[in-house]
Amino acid sequence: MISQYDDHPDGDVANALVGGGEMEELTSCVEEMRDFGEIIRQEELSLRDSLSTLSMLTARCASLIRESSGEWDDGIER
């Protein structure tokens, strides 16, 4: 899948997958996931709490990608 975006002018797969405005939102979501990973390591949060929060953040990022590409949860192209 990634290889189809190799020739993107910015050379950035994420920019090829989502538009400009959505890119900022997606970047923010991914940064939240990274930051939460640091919190997990530093504070040794419980596995249950960690998985719940990571699941929520992952779903949010996936939703942003689907919305920007025209795919919604119901599978109907818009």
mmCIF file with all atom_site columns, C-alpha atoms in Angstrom:
data_model
loop_
_atom_site.group_PDB
_atom_site.id
_atom_site.type_symbol
_atom_site.label_atom_id
_atom_site.label_alt_id
_atom_site.label_comp_id
_atom_site.label_asym_id
_atom_site.label_entity_id
_atom_site.label_seq_id
_atom_site.pdbx_PDB_ins_code
_atom_site.Cartn_x
_atom_site.Cartn_y
_atom_site.Cartn_z
_atom_site.occupancy
_atom_site.B_iso_or_equiv
_atom_site.pdbx_formal_charge
_atom_site.auth_seq_id
_atom_site.auth_comp_id
_atom_site.auth_asym_id
_atom_site.auth_atom_id
_atom_site.pdbx_PDB_model_num
ATOM 1  C CA . MET A 1 1  ? 0.000   0.000  0.000  1.00 0.00 ? 1  MET A CA 1
ATOM 2  C CA . ILE A 1 2  ? 2.728   2.477  0.932  1.00 0.00 ? 2  ILE A CA 1
ATOM 3  C CA . SER A 1 3  ? 4.544   2.061  -2.392 1.00 0.00 ? 3  SER A CA 1
ATOM 4  C CA . GLN A 1 4  ? 1.688   3.722  -4.271 1.00 0.00 ? 4  GLN A CA 1
ATOM 5  C CA . TYR A 1 5  ? 2.556   6.979  -2.467 1.00 0.00 ? 5  TYR A CA 1
ATOM 6  C CA . ASP A 1 6  ? 6.307   6.873  -3.096 1.00 0.00 ? 6  ASP A CA 1
ATOM 7  C CA . ASP A 1 7  ? 6.103   9.582  -5.766 1.00 0.00 ? 7  ASP A CA 1
ATOM 8  C CA . HIS A 1 8  ? 4.142   12.069 -3.657 1.00 0.00 ? 8  HIS A CA 1
ATOM 9  C CA . PRO A 1 9  ? 5.650   15.573 -4.230 1.00 0.00 ? 9  PRO A CA 1
ATOM 10 C CA . ASP A 1 10 ? 6.263   16.150 -0.536 1.00 0.00 ? 10 ASP A CA 1
ATOM 11 C CA . GLY A 1 11 ? 7.799   12.710 -0.186 1.00 0.00 ? 11 GLY A CA 1
ATOM 12 C CA . ASP A 1 12 ? 5.520   12.183 2.789  1.00 0.00 ? 12 ASP A CA 1
ATOM 13 C CA . VAL A 1 13 ? 3.188   9.197  2.883  1.00 0.00 ? 13 VAL A CA 1
ATOM 14 C CA . ALA A 1 14 ? 0.973   10.813 5.509  1.00 0.00 ? 14 ALA A CA 1
ATOM 15 C CA . ASN A 1 15 ? 0.483   13.903 3.331  1.00 0.00 ? 15 ASN A CA 1
ATOM 16 C CA . ALA A 1 16 ? -0.467  11.644 0.447  1.00 0.00 ? 16 ALA A CA 1
ATOM 17 C CA . LEU A 1 17 ? -3.060  9.870  2.560  1.00 0.00 ? 17 LEU A CA 1
ATOM 18 C CA . VAL A 1 18 ? -4.745  12.953 4.015  1.00 0.00 ? 18 VAL A CA 1
ATOM 19 C CA . GLY A 1 19 ? -5.237  16.560 2.960  1.00 0.00 ? 19 GLY A CA 1
ATOM 20 C CA . GLY A 1 20 ? -3.489  19.614 4.400  1.00 0.00 ? 20 GLY A CA 1
ATOM 21 C CA . GLY A 1 21 ? -5.941  20.604 7.160  1.00 0.00 ? 21 GLY A CA 1
ATOM 22 C CA . GLU A 1 22 ? -6.577  17.032 8.143  1.00 0.00 ? 22 GLU A CA 1
ATOM 23 C CA . MET A 1 23 ? -2.833  16.435 8.261  1.00 0.00 ? 23 MET A CA 1
ATOM 24 C CA . GLU A 1 24 ? -2.439  18.811 11.202 1.00 0.00 ? 24 GLU A CA 1
ATOM 25 C CA . GLU A 1 25 ? -5.231  17.049 13.062 1.00 0.00 ? 25 GLU A CA 1
ATOM 26 C CA . LEU A 1 26 ? -3.776  13.620 12.313 1.00 0.00 ? 26 LEU A CA 1
ATOM 27 C CA . THR A 1 27 ? -0.300  14.757 13.354 1.00 0.00 ? 27 THR A CA 1
ATOM 28 C CA . SER A 1 28 ? -1.745  15.994 16.630 1.00 0.00 ? 28 SER A CA 1
ATOM 29 C CA . CYS A 1 29 ? -3.458  12.649 17.199 1.00 0.00 ? 29 CYS A CA 1
ATOM 30 C CA . VAL A 1 30 ? -0.263  10.702 16.510 1.00 0.00 ? 30 VAL A CA 1
ATOM 31 C CA . GLU A 1 31 ? 1.693   13.014 18.827 1.00 0.00 ? 31 GLU A CA 1
ATOM 32 C CA . GLU A 1 32 ? -0.865  12.335 21.569 1.00 0.00 ? 32 GLU A CA 1
ATOM 33 C CA . MET A 1 33 ? -0.297  8.607  21.096 1.00 0.00 ? 33 MET A CA 1
ATOM 34 C CA . ARG A 1 34 ? 3.468   9.072  21.327 1.00 0.00 ? 34 ARG A CA 1
ATOM 35 C CA . ASP A 1 35 ? 3.147   11.278 24.416 1.00 0.00 ? 35 ASP A CA 1
ATOM 36 C CA . PHE A 1 36 ? 0.855   8.758  26.062 1.00 0.00 ? 36 PHE A CA 1
ATOM 37 C CA . GLY A 1 37 ? 3.427   6.047  25.335 1.00 0.00 ? 37 GLY A CA 1
ATOM 38 C CA . GLU A 1 38 ? 5.953   8.090  27.304 1.00 0.00 ? 38 GLU A CA 1
ATOM 39 C CA . ILE A 1 39 ? 3.490   8.431  30.182 1.00 0.00 ? 39 ILE A CA 1
ATOM 40 C CA . ILE A 1 40 ? 2.976   4.655  30.186 1.00 0.00 ? 40 ILE A CA 1
ATOM 41 C CA . ARG A 1 41 ? 6.722   4.084  30.432 1.00 0.00 ? 41 ARG A CA 1
ATOM 42 C CA . GLN A 1 42 ? 7.368   6.739  33.081 1.00 0.00 ? 42 GLN A CA 1
ATOM 43 C CA . GLU A 1 43 ? 4.393   6.145  35.339 1.00 0.00 ? 43 GLU A CA 1
ATOM 44 C CA . GLU A 1 44 ? 3.943   2.425  34.737 1.00 0.00 ? 44 GLU A CA 1
ATOM 45 C CA . LEU A 1 45 ? 0.205   2.720  34.193 1.00 0.00 ? 45 LEU A CA 1
ATOM 46 C CA . SER A 1 46 ? -1.893  -0.396 34.428 1.00 0.00 ? 46 SER A CA 1
ATOM 47 C CA . LEU A 1 47 ? -2.187  -2.448 31.266 1.00 0.00 ? 47 LEU A CA 1
ATOM 48 C CA . ARG A 1 48 ? -5.969  -2.114 31.315 1.00 0.00 ? 48 ARG A CA 1
ATOM 49 C CA . ASP A 1 49 ? -5.900  1.703  31.475 1.00 0.00 ? 49 ASP A CA 1
ATOM 50 C CA . SER A 1 50 ? -3.125  1.910  28.907 1.00 0.00 ? 50 SER A CA 1
ATOM 51 C CA . LEU A 1 51 ? -4.855  -0.304 26.352 1.00 0.00 ? 51 LEU A CA 1
ATOM 52 C CA . SER A 1 52 ? -8.139  1.532  26.760 1.00 0.00 ? 52 SER A CA 1
ATOM 53 C CA . THR A 1 53 ? -6.582  4.928  26.096 1.00 0.00 ? 53 THR A CA 1
ATOM 54 C CA . LEU A 1 54 ? -4.384  3.702  23.236 1.00 0.00 ? 54 LEU A CA 1
ATOM 55 C CA . SER A 1 55 ? -7.400  2.037  21.654 1.00 0.00 ? 55 SER A CA 1
ATOM 56 C CA . MET A 1 56 ? -9.330  5.306  21.797 1.00 0.00 ? 56 MET A CA 1
ATOM 57 C CA . LEU A 1 57 ? -6.444  7.306  20.293 1.00 0.00 ? 57 LEU A CA 1
ATOM 58 C CA . THR A 1 58 ? -5.902  4.729  17.542 1.00 0.00 ? 58 THR A CA 1
ATOM 59 C CA . ALA A 1 59 ? -9.596  4.777  16.649 1.00 0.00 ? 59 ALA A CA 1
ATOM 60 C CA . ARG A 1 60 ? -9.516  8.573  16.462 1.00 0.00 ? 60 ARG A CA 1
ATOM 61 C CA . CYS A 1 61 ? -6.503  8.573  14.122 1.00 0.00 ? 61 CYS A CA 1
ATOM 62 C CA . ALA A 1 62 ? -8.081  5.890  11.928 1.00 0.00 ? 62 ALA A CA 1
ATOM 63 C CA . SER A 1 63 ? -11.312 7.871  11.774 1.00 0.00 ? 63 SER A CA 1
ATOM 64 C CA . LEU A 1 64 ? -9.422  10.993 10.656 1.00 0.00 ? 64 LEU A CA 1
ATOM 65 C CA . ILE A 1 65 ? -7.766  9.029  7.848  1.00 0.00 ? 65 ILE A CA 1
ATOM 66 C CA . ARG A 1 66 ? -11.072 7.472  6.728  1.00 0.00 ? 66 ARG A CA 1
ATOM 67 C CA . GLU A 1 67 ? -12.880 10.825 6.741  1.00 0.00 ? 67 GLU A CA 1
ATOM 68 C CA . SER A 1 68 ? -10.158 12.554 4.754  1.00 0.00 ? 68 SER A CA 1
ATOM 69 C CA . SER A 1 69 ? -10.052 9.782  2.160  1.00 0.00 ? 69 SER A CA 1
ATOM 70 C CA . GLY A 1 70 ? -13.817 9.757  1.668  1.00 0.00 ? 70 GLY A CA 1
ATOM 71 C CA . GLU A 1 71 ? -14.375 6.484  3.506  1.00 0.00 ? 71 GLU A CA 1
ATOM 72 C CA . TRP A 1 72 ? -16.687 6.603  6.487  1.00 0.00 ? 72 TRP A CA 1
ATOM 73 C CA . ASP A 1 73 ? -17.517 3.956  9.047  1.00 0.00 ? 73 ASP A CA 1
ATOM 74 C CA . ASP A 1 74 ? -20.570 2.863  7.054  1.00 0.00 ? 74 ASP A CA 1
ATOM 75 C CA . GLY A 1 75 ? -18.407 2.117  4.003  1.00 0.00 ? 75 GLY A CA 1
ATOM 76 C CA . ILE A 1 76 ? -20.235 4.597  1.745  1.00 0.00 ? 76 ILE A CA 1
ATOM 77 C CA . GLU A 1 77 ? -17.966 6.791  -0.373 1.00 0.00 ? 77 GLU A CA 1
ATOM 78 C CA . ARG A 1 78 ? -18.827 10.483 -0.054 1.00 0.00 ? 78 ARG A CA 1
#
